[in-house]
Short mmCIF file of C-alpha atoms and ligand atoms in Angstrom, two decimals:
data_model
loop_
_atom_site.label_atom_id
_atom_site.label_comp_id
_atom_site.label_asym_id
_atom_site.label_seq_id
_atom_site.Cartn_x
_atom_site.Cartn_y
_atom_site.Cartn_z
CA MET A 44 170.39 182.12 82.54
CA GLY A 45 167.79 180.17 84.47
CA ALA A 46 167.17 179.50 88.11
CA ALA A 47 165.37 176.51 89.51
CA MET A 48 164.32 175.85 93.07
CA VAL A 49 163.86 172.30 94.21
CA LYS A 50 161.86 171.48 97.28
CA PHE A 51 163.02 168.15 98.70
CA PHE A 52 160.70 168.14 101.68
CA THR A 53 159.56 170.37 104.47
CA LEU A 54 159.22 169.71 108.16
CA GLN A 55 156.16 171.81 108.71
CA ALA A 56 152.62 170.61 109.09
CA PRO A 57 151.05 170.09 105.67
CA ASN A 58 148.42 172.74 106.32
CA ASP A 59 151.06 175.34 106.95
CA LYS A 60 151.30 177.27 103.73
CA SER A 61 154.17 179.48 104.70
CA ALA A 62 156.37 176.49 105.44
CA PHE A 63 157.81 176.52 101.99
CA LEU A 64 159.19 179.99 102.47
CA ARG A 65 160.64 179.39 105.89
CA ILE A 66 162.21 175.99 105.60
CA PHE A 67 163.13 174.81 102.19
CA LEU A 68 165.86 172.34 101.84
CA GLY A 69 167.85 173.69 99.02
CA SER A 70 167.77 175.71 95.90
CA TYR A 71 170.24 175.61 93.12
CA PHE A 72 170.96 178.05 90.43
CA ILE A 73 172.28 177.01 87.06
CA SER A 74 174.29 179.77 85.60
CA ASP A 75 176.24 179.31 82.40
CA GLY A 76 175.96 175.56 82.86
CA VAL A 77 177.55 175.62 86.34
CA ILE A 78 175.64 174.47 89.41
CA ARG A 79 176.13 177.08 92.13
CA MET A 80 175.81 175.89 95.69
CA SER A 81 173.55 177.71 98.05
CA ASN A 82 173.53 177.78 101.81
CA PHE A 83 170.69 176.60 103.97
CA ARG A 84 168.70 179.47 105.38
CA PHE A 85 166.68 179.33 108.55
CA HIS A 86 164.02 181.99 108.96
CA GLY A 87 165.78 184.19 106.48
CA VAL A 88 169.29 183.79 107.89
CA ASP A 89 172.18 182.05 106.13
CA VAL A 90 173.24 179.53 108.75
CA THR A 91 176.86 179.40 107.56
CA GLU A 92 177.15 183.02 108.69
CA LEU A 93 175.78 182.09 112.12
CA ALA A 94 178.32 179.28 112.42
CA ARG A 95 181.12 181.65 111.46
CA GLU A 96 180.06 184.29 113.97
CA TYR A 97 179.01 182.17 116.95
CA GLY A 98 180.85 178.87 116.44
CA THR A 99 179.46 175.35 116.58
CA PRO A 100 177.72 173.41 117.95
CA LEU A 101 175.08 176.11 117.99
CA TYR A 102 171.40 176.13 118.85
CA VAL A 103 169.46 178.45 116.56
CA MET A 104 165.90 179.37 117.51
CA SER A 105 163.31 181.50 115.76
CA GLU A 106 161.47 183.91 118.02
CA ASP A 107 158.96 184.53 115.25
CA GLU A 108 158.11 180.86 115.03
CA ILE A 109 157.78 180.48 118.80
CA SER A 110 155.46 183.50 118.95
CA ARG A 111 153.47 182.30 115.97
CA ARG A 112 152.88 178.95 117.62
CA ALA A 113 152.05 180.45 121.01
CA ARG A 114 149.47 182.62 119.26
CA GLU A 115 148.10 179.68 117.34
CA VAL A 116 147.49 177.77 120.56
CA LYS A 117 145.79 180.84 121.98
CA ARG A 118 143.68 181.23 118.86
CA CYS A 119 142.54 177.62 118.71
CA PHE A 120 142.11 177.21 122.46
CA ASP A 121 142.21 180.11 124.94
CA GLU A 122 140.34 182.46 122.68
CA ARG A 123 137.87 180.01 121.22
CA TYR A 124 136.65 178.51 124.48
CA GLU A 125 135.92 180.50 127.58
CA ARG A 126 137.82 179.79 130.79
CA CYS A 127 140.62 177.99 129.00
CA SER A 128 144.34 178.59 129.21
CA ALA A 129 147.57 177.20 127.87
CA PHE A 130 150.65 176.66 130.02
CA PHE A 131 154.00 176.15 128.33
CA ALA A 132 155.95 173.14 129.64
CA SER A 133 159.18 174.90 130.52
CA LYS A 134 161.14 171.65 130.63
CA SER A 135 161.05 171.59 126.81
CA PHE A 136 163.02 174.84 126.44
CA LEU A 137 163.73 177.42 129.11
CA THR A 138 165.79 180.55 128.77
CA LYS A 139 165.27 184.18 129.74
CA ASP A 140 164.28 185.04 126.19
CA MET A 141 161.76 182.20 126.17
CA LEU A 142 160.18 183.59 129.32
CA ARG A 143 160.10 187.08 127.78
CA ILE A 144 158.22 185.66 124.80
CA LEU A 145 155.76 183.77 127.01
CA ILE A 146 155.08 186.83 129.15
CA ARG A 147 154.48 188.89 126.01
CA GLU A 148 152.16 186.23 124.57
CA GLY A 149 150.31 185.81 127.85
CA MET A 150 150.95 182.11 128.29
CA GLY A 151 151.17 180.27 131.59
CA LEU A 152 154.17 178.21 132.68
CA ASP A 153 154.65 174.69 133.99
CA VAL A 154 157.67 174.17 136.22
CA VAL A 155 158.88 170.92 137.75
CA SER A 156 161.84 172.08 139.78
CA GLU A 157 163.19 174.92 141.85
CA GLY A 158 165.64 175.62 139.03
CA GLU A 159 162.87 176.26 136.53
CA LEU A 160 161.03 178.34 139.11
CA PHE A 161 164.22 180.26 139.84
CA LEU A 162 164.47 181.59 136.30
CA ALA A 163 160.74 182.36 136.16
CA ARG A 164 161.18 184.35 139.35
CA GLU A 165 164.23 186.16 138.01
CA MET A 166 162.09 187.27 135.08
CA ASN A 167 159.11 188.24 137.27
CA PHE A 168 156.91 185.69 135.56
CA PRO A 169 153.38 186.23 136.95
CA PRO A 170 153.21 183.71 139.83
CA GLU A 171 149.50 183.07 139.42
CA LYS A 172 150.26 181.78 135.93
CA ILE A 173 152.68 179.14 137.17
CA ALA A 174 151.78 175.50 137.83
CA PHE A 175 154.23 173.47 139.90
CA HIS A 176 154.45 169.85 138.72
CA GLY A 177 156.65 166.90 139.60
CA ASN A 178 156.26 163.41 141.02
CA SER A 179 158.87 163.91 143.74
CA LYS A 180 158.89 167.52 144.84
CA THR A 181 161.32 168.30 147.61
CA GLU A 182 160.41 170.36 150.66
CA GLY A 183 162.72 173.03 149.31
CA GLU A 184 160.78 173.15 146.05
CA ILE A 185 157.43 173.31 147.77
CA ALA A 186 158.76 176.11 149.98
CA ALA A 187 159.99 177.99 146.92
CA GLY A 188 156.65 177.55 145.16
CA LEU A 189 154.71 178.75 148.20
CA GLY A 190 157.16 181.61 148.68
CA TYR A 191 156.62 182.86 145.16
CA GLY A 192 152.87 182.23 145.36
CA VAL A 193 152.50 179.91 142.38
CA GLY A 194 148.96 179.58 141.07
CA LYS A 195 148.73 175.89 141.78
CA PHE A 196 150.56 172.73 142.69
CA VAL A 197 149.79 169.60 140.71
CA CYS A 198 149.94 166.89 143.38
CA ASP A 199 151.24 163.46 142.61
CA SER A 200 150.72 161.55 145.87
CA MET A 201 148.80 161.56 149.16
CA ASP A 202 152.01 162.17 151.01
CA GLU A 203 152.66 165.28 148.94
CA ILE A 204 149.17 166.66 149.54
CA ALA A 205 149.73 166.33 153.28
CA LEU A 206 153.13 167.98 153.03
CA ILE A 207 151.88 170.91 150.95
CA ASP A 208 149.00 171.40 153.38
CA ARG A 209 151.34 171.45 156.37
CA MET A 210 153.84 173.78 154.73
CA ALA A 211 151.11 176.14 153.50
CA GLY A 212 149.68 176.14 157.02
CA GLU A 213 153.05 177.09 158.48
CA ARG A 214 153.06 180.08 156.16
CA GLY A 215 149.47 180.97 156.90
CA VAL A 216 148.29 180.51 153.33
CA CYS A 217 145.90 178.28 151.46
CA THR A 218 147.19 177.08 148.10
CA ASN A 219 145.38 175.71 145.06
CA VAL A 220 146.05 172.13 144.10
CA LEU A 221 145.12 169.72 141.33
CA ILE A 222 145.42 165.96 141.70
CA ARG A 223 147.30 164.24 138.92
CA VAL A 224 145.34 161.19 137.77
CA THR A 225 146.82 158.23 135.93
CA PRO A 226 144.10 157.50 133.39
CA GLY A 227 145.47 154.05 132.54
CA VAL A 228 145.67 154.56 128.79
CA ASP A 229 148.45 153.43 126.52
CA ALA A 230 149.65 156.41 124.53
CA HIS A 231 151.35 154.40 121.78
CA THR A 232 154.56 156.35 121.99
CA HIS A 233 157.98 155.43 123.33
CA ARG A 234 157.83 153.84 126.79
CA TYR A 235 160.06 156.60 128.13
CA ILE A 236 157.73 159.37 126.99
CA SER A 237 154.49 157.56 127.82
CA THR A 238 153.24 158.69 131.20
CA GLY A 239 149.58 157.82 131.56
CA GLU A 240 149.50 154.03 131.56
CA ALA A 241 148.43 152.05 134.63
CA GLY A 242 151.40 151.52 136.94
CA SER A 243 153.15 154.71 135.78
CA LYS A 244 155.27 156.53 138.35
CA PHE A 245 153.13 159.61 137.65
CA GLY A 246 149.86 160.39 139.34
CA LEU A 247 147.25 158.41 141.22
CA PRO A 248 144.86 155.87 139.73
CA PRO A 249 141.21 157.06 139.67
CA GLU A 250 140.20 155.00 142.72
CA THR A 251 143.03 156.45 144.80
CA ALA A 252 142.21 159.91 143.47
CA LYS A 253 138.76 159.57 145.04
CA ASP A 254 140.43 159.02 148.42
CA ALA A 255 142.67 161.99 147.75
CA VAL A 256 139.60 164.17 147.13
CA SER A 257 138.17 163.12 150.50
CA PHE A 258 141.53 163.76 152.13
CA CYS A 259 141.75 167.27 150.64
CA GLY A 260 138.28 167.91 152.09
CA THR A 261 139.75 167.52 155.57
CA LEU A 262 142.62 169.97 155.01
CA ALA A 263 142.52 173.69 155.69
CA ASN A 264 145.48 174.88 153.67
CA VAL A 265 144.94 173.30 150.29
CA SER A 266 142.04 174.10 148.02
CA LEU A 267 141.38 171.30 145.56
CA LYS A 268 140.41 172.77 142.20
CA GLY A 269 140.37 169.67 140.05
CA PHE A 270 142.46 167.20 138.15
CA HIS A 271 145.34 166.85 135.80
CA PHE A 272 146.45 164.16 133.41
CA HIS A 273 149.23 163.91 130.86
CA VAL A 274 149.18 160.78 128.74
CA GLY A 275 152.56 161.11 127.06
CA SER A 276 154.54 163.04 124.56
CA GLN A 277 154.91 163.32 120.77
CA LEU A 278 151.45 161.91 120.06
CA MET A 279 150.31 161.98 116.44
CA ASP A 280 146.59 162.25 117.20
CA ASN A 281 144.27 162.85 120.11
CA SER A 282 142.96 159.29 120.55
CA ALA A 283 144.86 158.68 123.80
CA HIS A 284 143.81 162.10 125.09
CA LEU A 285 140.16 161.35 124.29
CA GLU A 286 140.39 158.02 126.06
CA ALA A 287 141.96 159.69 129.10
CA ILE A 288 139.33 162.43 129.07
CA GLY A 289 136.69 159.69 129.19
CA VAL A 290 138.27 158.27 132.33
CA LEU A 291 138.55 161.69 133.96
CA LEU A 292 134.98 162.64 133.07
CA ASP A 293 133.67 159.45 134.67
CA LEU A 294 135.62 160.37 137.79
CA ILE A 295 134.34 163.95 137.71
CA LYS A 296 130.76 162.77 137.31
CA TRP A 297 131.07 160.24 140.10
CA LEU A 298 132.57 162.79 142.48
CA TYR A 299 129.83 165.28 141.66
CA GLY A 300 127.03 162.74 142.08
CA GLU A 301 128.36 160.83 145.07
CA ARG A 302 130.37 163.43 146.94
CA GLY A 303 128.98 166.71 145.70
CA PHE A 304 132.50 167.68 144.64
CA GLU A 305 132.55 170.19 141.81
CA THR A 306 135.60 170.06 139.53
CA ARG A 307 136.68 173.59 138.62
CA ILE A 308 139.75 172.82 136.51
CA LEU A 309 140.61 169.95 134.19
CA ASP A 310 144.20 170.10 133.00
CA MET A 311 144.64 167.86 129.97
CA GLY A 312 148.43 167.98 129.72
CA GLY A 313 150.57 168.31 126.61
CA GLY A 314 151.91 165.78 124.16
CA PHE A 315 150.89 167.36 120.85
CA GLY A 316 153.14 165.78 118.27
CA VAL A 317 155.39 167.42 115.72
CA ARG A 318 156.99 166.29 112.50
CA TYR A 319 160.58 165.20 113.06
CA THR A 320 160.84 163.09 109.92
CA LYS A 321 158.73 162.26 106.92
CA LYS A 322 157.31 159.34 108.91
CA ASP A 323 155.55 161.68 111.33
CA ASN A 324 152.18 163.04 110.32
CA PRO A 325 150.67 164.84 113.29
CA GLN A 326 147.06 165.93 113.50
CA GLY A 327 146.70 169.73 113.30
CA ILE A 328 146.70 171.41 116.69
CA SER A 329 143.25 172.93 116.24
CA ASP A 330 141.63 169.56 115.52
CA PHE A 331 143.70 167.89 118.22
CA ILE A 332 142.61 170.27 120.96
CA GLY A 333 139.19 170.99 119.47
CA GLY A 334 138.26 167.32 119.72
CA MET A 335 139.31 167.27 123.35
CA VAL A 336 137.27 170.33 124.26
CA GLY A 337 134.31 168.99 122.30
CA LYS A 338 134.33 165.76 124.25
CA VAL A 339 134.35 167.57 127.59
CA GLU A 340 131.62 170.00 126.52
CA ASN A 341 129.32 167.28 125.23
CA PHE A 342 129.74 165.17 128.33
CA CYS A 343 129.12 168.05 130.70
CA ARG A 344 126.04 169.17 128.80
CA ALA A 345 124.64 165.62 128.68
CA ASN A 346 125.24 165.10 132.39
CA GLY A 347 124.19 168.49 133.69
CA ILE A 348 127.66 169.31 134.99
CA ALA A 349 129.25 172.76 134.70
CA ARG A 350 132.18 172.49 132.29
CA PRO A 351 135.42 172.93 134.21
CA SER A 352 138.03 175.43 133.07
CA LEU A 353 140.31 173.58 130.69
CA VAL A 354 144.08 173.75 130.52
CA VAL A 355 146.54 172.39 127.97
CA GLU A 356 150.29 172.24 128.46
CA PRO A 357 152.11 172.21 125.13
CA GLY A 358 155.88 172.01 125.23
CA ARG A 359 157.33 170.36 122.15
CA TRP A 360 154.66 171.73 119.81
CA ILE A 361 155.62 175.33 120.61
CA VAL A 362 159.39 175.11 120.27
CA SER A 363 160.46 171.99 118.36
CA ASP A 364 160.20 173.31 114.81
CA ALA A 365 161.43 176.70 115.97
CA GLY A 366 164.96 175.33 116.46
CA ILE A 367 167.85 173.75 114.62
CA THR A 368 171.33 172.78 115.73
CA LEU A 369 174.43 173.52 113.70
CA TYR A 370 177.48 171.27 113.78
CA THR A 371 180.81 171.31 112.01
CA VAL A 372 181.82 168.09 110.32
CA GLY A 373 185.02 166.56 111.69
CA SER A 374 186.23 163.21 110.50
CA VAL A 375 184.39 161.35 107.78
CA LYS A 376 185.00 157.64 108.00
CA ARG A 377 184.12 155.25 105.19
CA LEU A 378 184.34 151.69 106.44
CA PRO A 379 185.16 148.83 104.10
CA GLY A 380 181.82 147.21 104.90
CA GLY A 381 180.00 150.20 103.47
CA ALA A 382 179.00 152.19 106.58
CA THR A 383 179.98 155.84 106.55
CA TYR A 384 180.22 157.91 109.72
CA VAL A 385 180.12 161.66 109.45
CA GLY A 386 181.53 162.83 112.77
CA VAL A 387 180.41 166.18 114.17
CA ASP A 388 181.58 168.46 116.98
CA GLY A 389 178.56 167.81 119.22
CA GLY A 390 176.09 165.03 119.85
CA TYR A 391 174.99 163.48 123.11
CA PRO A 392 175.83 166.52 125.26
CA ASP A 393 173.62 168.87 123.22
CA ASN A 394 171.04 166.28 122.12
CA PRO A 395 170.76 163.11 124.20
CA ARG A 396 167.37 162.14 122.72
CA PRO A 397 168.57 159.73 120.02
CA ALA A 398 170.65 157.82 122.57
CA LEU A 399 167.97 158.03 125.26
CA TYR A 400 165.00 156.78 123.28
CA GLY A 401 165.87 156.42 119.64
CA ALA A 402 164.56 159.85 118.61
CA GLU A 403 164.90 160.53 114.90
CA TYR A 404 165.77 163.73 113.09
CA GLU A 405 166.33 165.09 109.60
CA ALA A 406 169.42 167.08 108.68
CA VAL A 407 170.93 168.98 105.80
CA LEU A 408 174.46 169.62 104.70
CA ALA A 409 173.96 173.31 105.22
CA ASN A 410 176.78 174.71 103.11
CA LYS A 411 175.85 172.44 100.20
CA ALA A 412 172.12 172.56 100.66
CA ASP A 413 171.43 172.34 96.98
CA LEU A 414 173.55 169.34 96.09
CA PRO A 415 171.63 166.12 95.59
CA PRO A 416 172.20 163.33 98.10
CA VAL A 417 174.82 160.84 96.97
CA GLU A 418 175.29 158.49 99.91
CA THR A 419 173.66 157.15 103.05
CA VAL A 420 175.61 158.05 106.18
CA SER A 421 175.23 158.12 109.93
CA ILE A 422 175.88 161.38 111.72
CA ALA A 423 178.03 160.46 114.69
CA GLY A 424 178.30 162.47 117.88
CA LYS A 425 181.72 162.95 119.47
CA CYS A 426 181.15 161.22 122.80
CA CYS A 427 182.59 157.99 124.10
CA GLU A 428 179.34 156.09 123.76
CA SER A 429 178.47 153.86 120.82
CA GLY A 430 174.89 155.09 121.23
CA ASP A 431 175.94 158.65 120.47
CA ILE A 432 174.68 158.68 116.89
CA LEU A 433 172.53 161.70 116.09
CA ILE A 434 171.06 160.23 112.91
CA HIS A 435 171.25 156.67 111.62
CA GLY A 436 171.19 156.30 107.87
CA ILE A 437 170.47 159.66 106.27
CA GLU A 438 171.04 160.52 102.63
CA LEU A 439 173.40 163.45 102.22
CA PRO A 440 175.60 165.00 99.59
CA GLU A 441 179.25 164.08 100.07
CA ALA A 442 180.37 165.55 103.41
CA ARG A 443 183.93 166.68 104.11
CA ARG A 444 185.73 167.99 107.17
CA GLY A 445 184.72 171.59 107.76
CA ASP A 446 181.26 171.27 106.21
CA LEU A 447 178.28 172.43 108.21
CA ILE A 448 175.39 170.18 109.22
CA ALA A 449 172.04 171.51 110.39
CA VAL A 450 169.93 169.04 112.36
CA LEU A 451 166.32 170.19 112.11
CA GLY A 452 163.53 170.32 114.64
CA THR A 453 165.81 170.44 117.68
CA GLY A 454 164.05 173.29 119.50
CA ALA A 455 162.45 171.04 122.13
CA TYR A 456 164.25 168.91 124.71
CA ASN A 457 167.72 169.59 123.29
CA HIS A 458 168.98 172.71 125.03
CA SER A 459 166.96 171.76 128.11
CA MET A 460 168.46 168.25 128.22
CA SER A 461 172.00 169.36 127.45
CA ASN A 462 174.74 168.09 129.69
CA ASN A 463 178.51 168.25 130.06
CA TYR A 464 179.33 164.64 129.26
CA ASN A 465 182.97 164.29 128.23
CA LYS A 466 183.14 167.86 129.54
CA ASN A 467 181.71 169.47 126.45
CA PRO A 468 180.35 172.94 127.15
CA VAL A 469 176.67 173.70 126.55
CA PRO A 470 176.41 175.44 123.15
CA ALA A 471 175.21 179.00 122.73
CA VAL A 472 171.63 179.83 121.70
CA VAL A 473 171.07 182.33 118.92
CA MET A 474 167.59 183.77 118.54
CA ILE A 475 166.33 185.05 115.19
CA LYS A 476 163.65 187.73 115.06
CA ASP A 477 162.50 189.45 111.88
CA GLY A 478 165.45 187.96 110.02
CA THR A 479 167.98 189.33 112.51
CA PRO A 480 169.98 186.96 114.72
CA ARG A 481 171.14 187.86 118.23
CA LEU A 482 172.97 185.98 120.93
CA SER A 483 170.39 184.74 123.44
CA VAL A 484 172.46 182.45 125.67
CA ARG A 485 176.22 182.49 125.38
CA ARG A 486 178.29 179.35 125.14
CA GLN A 487 179.27 177.92 128.50
CA THR A 488 182.94 178.52 129.26
CA TYR A 489 185.26 175.92 130.75
CA GLU A 490 185.63 178.13 133.81
CA GLU A 491 181.85 178.04 134.26
CA MET A 492 181.78 174.30 133.73
CA PHE A 493 184.22 173.76 136.58
CA SER A 494 183.27 176.75 138.71
CA GLY A 495 181.80 174.65 141.52
CA ASN A 496 185.01 172.72 142.03
CA ILE A 497 186.74 173.52 145.30
C1 PLP B 681 156.27 167.01 129.59
C2 PLP B 681 154.97 167.48 130.03
C3 PLP B 681 154.23 168.34 129.20
C4 PLP B 681 154.67 168.75 127.83
O1 PLP B 681 154.76 167.67 126.96
P1 PLP B 681 155.02 167.94 125.40
O2 PLP B 681 155.02 166.59 124.83
O3 PLP B 681 156.33 168.62 125.29
O4 PLP B 681 153.90 168.78 124.91
C5 PLP B 681 153.04 168.81 129.69
N1 PLP B 681 152.61 168.47 130.92
C6 PLP B 681 153.30 167.65 131.73
C7 PLP B 681 152.78 167.34 133.07
C8 PLP B 681 154.51 167.13 131.31
O5 PLP B 681 155.17 166.32 132.12
#
C-alpha cells in the first residue's frame, strides 16, 4: 500500500517554505489499486466540513495567516527601521475579528469612511493609530474623525484642508494632517487600481502641494506633518514606489530649502502585490519595502535632511492569501461549441473584482482535490450579468452539481466589496485559528437585507 502526494502548484510566495504544508492542491492515495479522493484542506481544516456546517457561499479566513503577515510587516519594517509604522488598509477586509487581530499585533488602521471608523470605534481601536483617508470626505465624516480623535487626516484637496481647519477650530482642537501628493507615475497595473498617475482623482500634484503647505502655515487648527502617496494596488515590484519616492523627496528637499518646512512623516501607501495566479510573481515584502526605506535614507543623508518617520499601508498583502471562498456547484452546462460553464451559488455579490476589472483567481474542486484536471471550464457566478464569471478558462476535474469549489486568495477586497445584487445575502465569514474554525461573521439574513424598508 503506497501513498503519493502531488503538488500541482502553490499560491504562496516562493520564499515561503511553509507554503507547501498550508496550501497544497491535492493529494491522492492509492490503496489496493483504487484512487481515493481527498478533500482540500485550508490551514488544517477540511473545507467540505466547513461547507456542511456553515453553508455556501462561505468566506474562510485564517487568523494565523493574517497574524503571521502582520508580524512579517512589523519585522521587516516597523522593527527594522526606527520611527516607522504600518497601517492596515481597512477597506481590504474589515470585521470585528480583524480589528481584534490588528489591535493585538499593534498595527495602525486606515479608514476612508464613517462606516469603517464606526467599527473601529466600536472595538475601541486606539484613535491615535487611525489615519482618515478619502478624496471626498463629508462633513459628517470629518466630524466623526475629530470626535474620536483620529491620529491624522490625509488631505486630498485645498478645500478639505480649509474645512478640517474650520471644524477643528469649532471643537477647539488642532489636528494632524498629511497632504496626499499625486506623484505622476504610472504604476503599470489596472487603470482602476492605479492611483498615482498625473490627472488622478486622488491627491494634489507636487506644485499644488507646495501651495497647500503655505496654506497650512496660515491655519491654526491643522498641524501639517508631511505627505502621503499611494501609487496603486497589486504591484509586482517597487519600481513605481521608488519613482514616486523620488518625486516626493524632491518636494521635501525643496520645501526644506526654500520654505524651511521640515517633513516629519512620509506615508508611502500600500500596493504590495500578491500571487493570485501562476502569472503573478511578486517581489518579497522585505525587499519591496527595504528598497523604499533605503532610497529615503540615502537621499536624506546625502542632502542633510532628517529622515521623516515612514509609514506603509498594506491591505491586500496582509489578507489576500489568508482567505478562500467556498461555493457549491449548481448547473454544469456543456455547450455544443465546446465552452463549459460550471455555475456556482455565488459570484458578483461576494466577489465583484473579476467583473469590475478582470481580476483573476485560481480554484480547486475541493471535494475532488486529488483528481487530475480533465477539462477547461469557466466558473460562472449566478447573477444576471454576462460579466459575472469568477474564472475564465480554468482546468478542473469533472464538476457535477453538489460539488464544492474553493476559489483561492479571496481574503482581500471580496468580503469588503460584497453587495446584495440580485438580493443575495452577504456570506458568512469563518475564521480558522490553530486548526479550529469558528463563526466570525454570520450570514446576512433576508430580514437584515430588507430591514431598512419602511
Ligand atoms: C487602497 C489603499 C491602500 C492599500 O492598498 P493595497 O493594494 O491593498 O495594499 C493603502 N493606502 C491607500 C491610501 C489606499 O487607498
